[in-house]
Amino acid sequence: MNLDALNSVATAMVAPGRGILAADESTGTIKKRFDAIGVENTEDNRRDYRELIFRSKEAMSFVSGVILYDETIWQAAADGVPLVTLIEAAGAIPGVKVDEGTETLPGFGRETITRGLDNLSRRLPKYHERGARFAKWRAVIDIDTGVPSRGAIRANAQALARYAGLCQAADIVPIVEPEVLMDGSHDIDRCFEVTATVLKEVFSELFEHRVQLEGIVLKPNMVIAGKKCAKQANVDEVAEKTIACLKLTVPSATPGVAYLSGGQSDVEATAHLNRMNEIGGFPWPMTFSYGRALQAAPQKAWRGKADNVPAAQAAFLHRAKMNSLASQGRWSLALEQATP
Ligand code: 13P
């Protein structure tokens, strides 16, 4: 393992004014996104969509890295250029989702564990050879009555730590993503309590598994009320509680924090990130690693039509630029609403 190289990549992933594009929707998840815009979920359509995103030159200047799905990392653009090459040409780092989704944890009701450890040590060198310099593994923690359980939290934290260790051994920076879902009716304080407990456990397992924190990027959820909670927290409260939660649990050796959007609206995800960076006072750069909050707008503009590519690229540029500003605490609603 070359820790200096891992640290350089991790630092570049959270470089000032830049963040990560999570374009790693599985074939099943991109089907949901395509269904919403009336596009058939074919291999060519998936390629065409991702190609238009990665060829968005100006928008990509705000993107430090792109998380790809396994299919995408092996795909080429319509003219035969590998999509990985387009990303590198845009000045961004290619990465890859290496988890294989979740399955229920036996004995734990609906709680899940993330799959994909079995062949990981053999898959990682192939991804590295293809150009991937970082990877992603997502653990999913739900909040409900009596959930999450200690056992499920521990099992997911251990899997994240095993994954992170294997990545570092293959000179790939692990994005460590323990996502506490914002589904459900819990309030923001319950999200705080669960997120803090999960992060404590994750960093404890990373330590036990001898993962070098200088060579990871943390991808957490923000501390936020459940979607069905009657009492939604305002932007200040989300920002303050998220910062407080991470300061309690995330060691300062961690090179950076890149949040998932998790079902927040585009503008909410931007406003929350911006407020945190306005407040400041934490030891890590805080940026975005958004999927939906960066791509919902371009997908809506595209709708599968070649004629709509410029409009889709303009919509992507606007979101990428707004989130870049938010990662520096320089965003405002006025800039958001200015005609792109
Ligand atoms: P969202 O920002 O849409 O939550 O996606 C980020 C991601 O990579 C989830 O694993």
Tab-separated table of C-alpha atoms and ligand atoms in Angstrom:
chain	number	residue	atom	x	y	z
A	1	MET	CA	0.000	0.000	0.000
A	2	ASN	CA	1.251	3.461	-0.909
A	3	LEU	CA	-0.328	5.716	1.721
A	4	ASP	CA	1.094	8.903	0.189
A	5	ALA	CA	-0.548	8.092	-3.139
A	6	LEU	CA	-3.834	7.199	-1.408
A	7	ASN	CA	-3.728	10.441	0.540
A	8	SER	CA	-3.064	12.466	-2.637
A	9	VAL	CA	-6.086	10.916	-4.336
A	10	ALA	CA	-8.304	11.394	-1.256
A	11	THR	CA	-7.208	15.020	-0.983
A	12	ALA	CA	-7.876	15.614	-4.690
A	13	MET	CA	-11.376	14.143	-4.272
A	14	VAL	CA	-12.241	16.887	-1.790
A	15	ALA	CA	-10.222	19.703	-3.424
A	16	PRO	CA	-11.583	23.226	-2.890
A	17	GLY	CA	-14.644	23.992	-4.983
A	18	ARG	CA	-14.985	20.458	-6.296
A	19	GLY	CA	-16.993	17.403	-5.349
A	20	ILE	CA	-17.924	13.920	-6.461
A	21	LEU	CA	-20.539	12.917	-9.015
A	22	ALA	CA	-22.243	9.676	-7.967
A	23	ALA	CA	-23.177	8.240	-11.371
A	24	ASP	CA	-23.072	4.659	-10.097
A	25	GLU	CA	-26.742	3.780	-10.251
A	26	SER	CA	-27.163	0.040	-10.681
A	27	THR	CA	-29.125	-1.122	-13.733
A	28	GLY	CA	-32.203	-1.437	-11.505
A	29	THR	CA	-31.834	2.045	-10.009
A	30	ILE	CA	-31.199	3.804	-13.330
A	31	LYS	CA	-34.369	2.083	-14.595
A	32	LYS	CA	-36.324	3.991	-11.934
A	33	ARG	CA	-34.683	7.256	-13.038
A	34	PHE	CA	-35.323	6.485	-16.731
A	35	ASP	CA	-38.933	5.427	-16.059
A	36	ALA	CA	-39.509	8.887	-14.569
A	37	ILE	CA	-38.424	10.563	-17.850
A	38	GLY	CA	-39.904	7.997	-20.254
A	39	VAL	CA	-36.598	6.517	-21.428
A	40	GLU	CA	-36.157	2.815	-22.109
A	41	ASN	CA	-33.495	1.211	-19.903
A	42	THR	CA	-31.173	-0.153	-22.619
A	43	GLU	CA	-27.383	-0.429	-22.513
A	44	ASP	CA	-27.105	2.201	-25.283
A	45	ASN	CA	-29.394	4.666	-23.512
A	46	ARG	CA	-27.421	4.248	-20.286
A	47	ARG	CA	-24.237	4.889	-22.261
A	48	ASP	CA	-25.678	7.884	-24.129
A	49	TYR	CA	-26.878	9.478	-20.913
A	50	ARG	CA	-23.586	9.033	-19.086
A	51	GLU	CA	-21.633	10.148	-22.122
A	52	LEU	CA	-23.515	13.453	-22.280
A	53	ILE	CA	-22.782	14.024	-18.589
A	54	PHE	CA	-19.065	13.210	-18.823
A	55	ARG	CA	-18.734	15.387	-21.954
A	56	SER	CA	-20.160	18.407	-20.086
A	57	LYS	CA	-16.843	20.203	-20.106
A	58	GLU	CA	-17.566	23.203	-17.909
A	59	ALA	CA	-19.674	21.283	-15.404
A	60	MET	CA	-16.966	18.653	-15.063
A	61	SER	CA	-14.539	21.359	-13.928
A	62	PHE	CA	-16.479	21.314	-10.630
A	63	VAL	CA	-16.270	17.512	-10.390
A	64	SER	CA	-13.248	15.943	-8.695
A	65	GLY	CA	-14.252	12.338	-9.230
A	66	VAL	CA	-16.985	10.209	-10.755
A	67	ILE	CA	-18.331	7.034	-9.173
A	68	LEU	CA	-19.179	4.543	-11.907
A	69	TYR	CA	-21.224	1.369	-11.931
A	70	ASP	CA	-19.402	-1.795	-13.048
A	71	GLU	CA	-21.100	-1.764	-16.471
A	72	THR	CA	-20.125	1.865	-17.090
A	73	ILE	CA	-16.452	1.492	-16.248
A	74	TRP	CA	-16.116	-0.974	-19.134
A	75	GLN	CA	-18.265	1.013	-21.591
A	76	ALA	CA	-17.065	3.201	-24.458
A	77	ALA	CA	-18.690	6.346	-25.869
A	78	ALA	CA	-20.474	6.156	-29.220
A	79	ASP	CA	-17.181	7.034	-30.969
A	80	GLY	CA	-15.325	4.218	-29.214
A	81	VAL	CA	-13.481	6.294	-26.583
A	82	PRO	CA	-13.752	4.602	-23.171
A	83	LEU	CA	-15.976	6.566	-20.785
A	84	VAL	CA	-13.138	6.387	-18.239
A	85	THR	CA	-10.952	8.297	-20.745
A	86	LEU	CA	-13.615	11.014	-21.084
A	87	ILE	CA	-13.631	11.445	-17.307
A	88	GLU	CA	-9.839	11.636	-17.125
A	89	ALA	CA	-9.769	14.094	-20.048
A	90	ALA	CA	-12.201	16.281	-18.100
A	91	GLY	CA	-9.692	16.368	-15.230
A	92	ALA	CA	-11.685	14.123	-12.901
A	93	ILE	CA	-10.739	10.863	-11.212
A	94	PRO	CA	-12.645	7.703	-12.131
A	95	GLY	CA	-13.976	5.568	-9.286
A	96	VAL	CA	-16.219	2.545	-9.039
A	97	LYS	CA	-18.976	1.187	-6.840
A	98	VAL	CA	-17.743	-2.229	-5.702
A	99	ASP	CA	-20.534	-3.295	-3.390
A	100	GLU	CA	-23.152	-5.636	-4.811
A	101	GLY	CA	-26.183	-4.140	-3.087
A	102	THR	CA	-27.884	-5.283	0.084
A	103	GLU	CA	-29.687	-8.366	1.354
A	104	THR	CA	-31.538	-8.943	4.597
A	105	LEU	CA	-29.459	-9.952	7.569
A	106	PRO	CA	-30.849	-13.277	8.833
A	107	GLY	CA	-32.517	-12.906	12.225
A	108	PHE	CA	-32.747	-9.121	11.921
A	109	GLY	CA	-36.124	-8.571	10.291
A	110	ARG	CA	-35.830	-6.042	7.448
A	111	GLU	CA	-32.339	-4.837	8.399
A	112	THR	CA	-29.755	-5.375	5.687
A	113	ILE	CA	-26.100	-6.149	5.149
A	114	THR	CA	-24.139	-5.076	2.081
A	115	ARG	CA	-22.806	-7.827	-0.192
A	116	GLY	CA	-19.654	-8.011	-2.316
A	117	LEU	CA	-16.682	-8.881	-0.102
A	118	ASP	CA	-16.143	-12.416	-1.381
A	119	ASN	CA	-14.314	-11.714	-4.643
A	120	LEU	CA	-13.307	-8.148	-3.907
A	121	SER	CA	-9.553	-8.725	-3.628
A	122	ARG	CA	-9.607	-10.235	-7.128
A	123	ARG	CA	-11.820	-7.526	-8.673
A	124	LEU	CA	-9.934	-4.495	-7.341
A	125	PRO	CA	-6.718	-4.877	-9.407
A	126	LYS	CA	-8.826	-5.049	-12.602
A	127	TYR	CA	-10.586	-1.798	-11.709
A	128	HIS	CA	-7.229	-0.199	-10.888
A	129	GLU	CA	-5.850	-1.277	-14.262
A	130	ARG	CA	-8.886	0.296	-15.935
A	131	GLY	CA	-8.139	3.627	-14.209
A	132	ALA	CA	-10.213	3.559	-10.998
A	133	ARG	CA	-8.369	5.281	-8.167
A	134	PHE	CA	-11.185	5.137	-5.644
A	135	ALA	CA	-14.114	2.879	-4.822
A	136	LYS	CA	-17.425	3.096	-3.011
A	137	TRP	CA	-19.240	0.764	-0.634
A	138	ARG	CA	-22.622	1.739	0.792
A	139	ALA	CA	-23.981	0.361	4.039
A	140	VAL	CA	-27.667	1.066	4.582
A	141	ILE	CA	-29.092	1.777	8.028
A	142	ASP	CA	-32.825	2.291	8.425
A	143	ILE	CA	-34.520	4.042	11.331
A	144	ASP	CA	-37.729	2.560	12.736
A	145	THR	CA	-39.080	1.373	16.074
A	146	GLY	CA	-36.304	-0.733	17.619
A	147	VAL	CA	-34.214	-0.304	14.459
A	148	PRO	CA	-31.287	-0.111	13.858
A	149	SER	CA	-30.087	-2.899	16.131
A	150	ARG	CA	-26.580	-3.035	17.588
A	151	GLY	CA	-25.944	-6.254	15.686
A	152	ALA	CA	-26.830	-4.797	12.285
A	153	ILE	CA	-24.788	-1.652	12.938
A	154	ARG	CA	-21.776	-3.748	13.915
A	155	ALA	CA	-22.087	-6.141	10.955
A	156	ASN	CA	-22.299	-3.224	8.502
A	157	ALA	CA	-19.402	-1.367	10.121
A	158	GLN	CA	-17.251	-4.498	9.947
A	159	ALA	CA	-18.081	-5.016	6.258
A	160	LEU	CA	-17.178	-1.380	5.523
A	161	ALA	CA	-13.866	-1.818	7.339
A	162	ARG	CA	-13.055	-5.082	5.527
A	163	TYR	CA	-13.830	-3.396	2.204
A	164	ALA	CA	-11.734	-0.343	3.090
A	165	GLY	CA	-8.743	-2.486	4.026
A	166	LEU	CA	-8.932	-4.456	0.769
A	167	CYS	CA	-9.158	-1.230	-1.258
A	168	GLN	CA	-6.121	0.301	0.408
A	169	ALA	CA	-4.121	-2.905	-0.178
A	170	ALA	CA	-4.967	-2.476	-3.886
A	171	ASP	CA	-3.965	1.240	-3.851
A	172	ILE	CA	-7.575	2.333	-4.234
A	173	VAL	CA	-9.072	4.975	-1.926
A	174	PRO	CA	-12.211	3.643	-0.241
A	175	ILE	CA	-15.203	5.939	0.018
A	176	VAL	CA	-16.717	4.769	3.287
A	177	GLU	CA	-20.467	5.282	3.046
A	178	PRO	CA	-22.658	4.417	6.004
A	179	GLU	CA	-26.028	5.837	4.922
A	180	VAL	CA	-28.658	6.410	7.584
A	181	LEU	CA	-31.817	6.647	5.492
A	182	MET	CA	-34.119	9.653	5.654
A	183	ASP	CA	-37.216	7.503	5.033
A	184	GLY	CA	-39.594	7.268	7.973
A	185	SER	CA	-41.149	9.638	10.468
A	186	HIS	CA	-38.284	10.050	12.968
A	187	ASP	CA	-37.246	13.535	14.023
A	188	ILE	CA	-33.837	15.139	13.546
A	189	ASP	CA	-32.669	14.257	17.064
A	190	ARG	CA	-33.263	10.566	16.436
A	191	CYS	CA	-31.262	10.891	13.200
A	192	PHE	CA	-28.479	12.550	15.210
A	193	GLU	CA	-28.437	9.719	17.754
A	194	VAL	CA	-28.392	6.955	15.120
A	195	THR	CA	-25.853	8.713	12.868
A	196	ALA	CA	-23.509	9.329	15.810
A	197	THR	CA	-23.784	5.700	16.949
A	198	VAL	CA	-23.148	4.403	13.431
A	199	LEU	CA	-20.161	6.697	12.799
A	200	LYS	CA	-18.616	5.793	16.170
A	201	GLU	CA	-18.903	2.109	15.287
A	202	VAL	CA	-17.571	2.598	11.746
A	203	PHE	CA	-14.440	4.441	12.908
A	204	SER	CA	-13.902	1.902	15.673
A	205	GLU	CA	-13.992	-0.932	13.109
A	206	LEU	CA	-11.768	0.984	10.678
A	207	PHE	CA	-9.234	1.284	13.502
A	208	GLU	CA	-9.511	-2.411	14.444
A	209	HIS	CA	-9.046	-3.381	10.793
A	210	ARG	CA	-5.934	-1.172	10.514
A	211	VAL	CA	-7.401	1.053	7.834
A	212	GLN	CA	-5.303	4.206	7.398
A	213	LEU	CA	-7.682	7.117	7.805
A	214	GLU	CA	-5.401	9.408	5.778
A	215	GLY	CA	-6.373	7.317	2.750
A	216	ILE	CA	-10.175	7.303	2.928
A	217	VAL	CA	-13.034	9.668	2.151
A	218	LEU	CA	-16.135	9.570	4.371
A	219	LYS	CA	-19.522	9.762	2.657
A	220	PRO	CA	-22.140	10.253	5.351
A	221	ASN	CA	-25.759	11.337	5.407
A	222	MET	CA	-26.602	14.734	6.807
A	223	VAL	CA	-28.437	14.866	10.123
A	224	ILE	CA	-31.983	15.512	9.007
A	225	ALA	CA	-35.575	14.652	9.986
A	226	GLY	CA	-37.250	11.683	8.275
A	227	LYS	CA	-39.280	12.538	5.162
A	228	LYS	CA	-42.540	11.665	6.931
A	229	CYS	CA	-41.732	13.627	10.110
A	230	ALA	CA	-44.277	16.398	10.721
A	231	LYS	CA	-41.565	18.622	12.217
A	232	GLN	CA	-39.002	19.277	9.480
A	233	ALA	CA	-35.794	20.964	10.624
A	234	ASN	CA	-34.691	24.224	9.024
A	235	VAL	CA	-31.401	24.745	7.172
A	236	ASP	CA	-29.560	26.135	10.213
A	237	GLU	CA	-30.601	23.214	12.389
A	238	VAL	CA	-29.550	20.601	9.828
A	239	ALA	CA	-26.193	22.314	9.349
A	240	GLU	CA	-25.505	22.785	13.067
A	241	LYS	CA	-26.544	19.266	14.065
A	242	THR	CA	-24.651	17.640	11.208
A	243	ILE	CA	-21.460	19.485	12.110
A	244	ALA	CA	-21.907	18.665	15.823
A	245	CYS	CA	-22.524	14.984	15.056
A	246	LEU	CA	-19.433	14.665	12.876
A	247	LYS	CA	-17.224	16.560	15.315
A	248	LEU	CA	-18.165	13.993	17.978
A	249	THR	CA	-17.384	10.989	15.839
A	250	VAL	CA	-15.062	11.608	12.861
A	251	PRO	CA	-11.300	11.729	13.550
A	252	SER	CA	-9.531	14.784	12.162
A	253	ALA	CA	-7.070	12.569	10.240
A	254	THR	CA	-9.880	11.855	7.758
A	255	PRO	CA	-8.979	13.828	4.579
A	256	GLY	CA	-12.518	14.830	3.742
A	257	VAL	CA	-16.258	14.454	4.033
A	258	ALA	CA	-18.415	14.192	0.897
A	259	TYR	CA	-22.130	13.991	1.655
A	260	LEU	CA	-24.757	11.930	-0.115
A	261	SER	CA	-27.999	13.739	-0.963
A	262	GLY	CA	-30.209	10.818	0.044
A	263	GLY	CA	-33.506	12.072	-1.350
A	264	GLN	CA	-33.256	15.756	-0.362
A	265	SER	CA	-34.432	18.163	-3.043
A	266	ASP	CA	-31.698	19.638	-5.235
A	267	VAL	CA	-31.819	23.025	-3.554
A	268	GLU	CA	-32.065	21.601	-0.015
A	269	ALA	CA	-28.939	19.498	-0.573
A	270	THR	CA	-27.114	22.587	-1.829
A	271	ALA	CA	-28.409	24.905	0.912
A	272	HIS	CA	-27.439	22.475	3.690
A	273	LEU	CA	-23.913	22.002	2.343
A	274	ASN	CA	-23.524	25.734	1.902
A	275	ARG	CA	-24.659	26.555	5.446
A	276	MET	CA	-22.224	24.048	6.941
A	277	ASN	CA	-19.346	25.621	5.047
A	278	GLU	CA	-20.490	29.112	6.044
A	279	ILE	CA	-20.459	28.070	9.709
A	280	GLY	CA	-17.090	26.252	9.435
A	281	GLY	CA	-15.029	25.312	12.478
A	282	PHE	CA	-14.422	21.651	11.566
A	283	PRO	CA	-11.139	20.014	10.547
A	284	TRP	CA	-12.140	18.415	7.215
A	285	PRO	CA	-13.158	19.838	3.836
A	286	MET	CA	-16.888	19.218	3.390
A	287	THR	CA	-18.186	18.749	-0.125
A	288	PHE	CA	-20.766	16.820	-2.114
A	289	SER	CA	-20.938	13.297	-3.471
A	290	TYR	CA	-24.402	13.624	-4.922
A	291	GLY	CA	-26.305	11.331	-7.230
A	292	ARG	CA	-29.878	12.528	-7.473
A	293	ALA	CA	-29.184	16.131	-6.399
A	294	LEU	CA	-26.796	16.581	-9.355
A	295	GLN	CA	-28.574	14.498	-11.965
A	296	ALA	CA	-32.329	14.875	-11.526
A	297	ALA	CA	-32.310	18.204	-13.419
A	298	PRO	CA	-30.222	17.043	-16.412
A	299	GLN	CA	-32.255	13.831	-16.665
A	300	LYS	CA	-35.482	15.824	-16.777
A	301	ALA	CA	-34.055	18.094	-19.488
A	302	TRP	CA	-32.695	15.177	-21.560
A	303	ARG	CA	-35.659	12.770	-21.758
A	304	GLY	CA	-33.656	10.509	-24.075
A	305	LYS	CA	-33.544	12.951	-27.014
A	306	ALA	CA	-30.292	13.924	-28.747
A	307	ASP	CA	-31.736	17.411	-29.406
A	308	ASN	CA	-32.001	17.949	-25.649
A	309	VAL	CA	-28.317	17.242	-24.910
A	310	PRO	CA	-27.321	20.956	-24.710
A	311	ALA	CA	-30.218	21.676	-22.317
A	312	ALA	CA	-29.299	18.668	-20.193
A	313	GLN	CA	-25.669	19.768	-20.064
A	314	ALA	CA	-26.746	23.294	-19.086
A	315	ALA	CA	-28.891	21.887	-16.264
A	316	PHE	CA	-25.979	19.749	-15.056
A	317	LEU	CA	-23.645	22.751	-15.194
A	318	HIS	CA	-25.994	24.799	-13.045
A	319	ARG	CA	-26.242	22.133	-10.337
A	320	ALA	CA	-22.504	21.414	-10.405
A	321	LYS	CA	-21.729	25.125	-10.117
A	322	MET	CA	-24.240	25.691	-7.292
A	323	ASN	CA	-22.792	22.771	-5.324
A	324	SER	CA	-19.247	23.957	-5.966
A	325	LEU	CA	-20.206	27.321	-4.468
A	326	ALA	CA	-21.918	25.523	-1.561
A	327	SER	CA	-18.757	23.541	-0.856
A	328	GLN	CA	-17.063	26.906	-0.290
A	329	GLY	CA	-19.942	28.559	1.616
A	330	ARG	CA	-20.424	30.992	-1.272
A	331	TRP	CA	-23.862	29.915	-2.554
A	332	SER	CA	-27.051	31.989	-2.251
A	333	LEU	CA	-30.664	31.635	-3.288
A	334	ALA	CA	-30.170	34.619	-5.610
A	335	LEU	CA	-27.380	32.790	-7.474
A	336	GLU	CA	-29.547	29.664	-7.510
A	337	GLN	CA	-32.379	31.506	-9.187
A	338	ALA	CA	-30.276	33.558	-11.609
A	339	THR	CA	-30.823	32.354	-15.167
A	340	PRO	CA	-28.040	29.888	-15.919
B	1	13P	P1	-27.727	10.294	-3.671
B	1	13P	O1	-26.973	11.602	-3.592
B	1	13P	O2	-28.785	10.255	-4.736
B	1	13P	O3	-28.183	9.834	-2.316
B	1	13P	O4	-26.683	9.224	-4.184
B	1	13P	C1	-25.427	9.206	-3.657
B	1	13P	C2	-24.958	7.823	-3.552
B	1	13P	O5	-23.930	7.464	-4.090
B	1	13P	C3	-25.749	6.891	-2.740
B	1	13P	O6	-25.045	5.720	-2.542
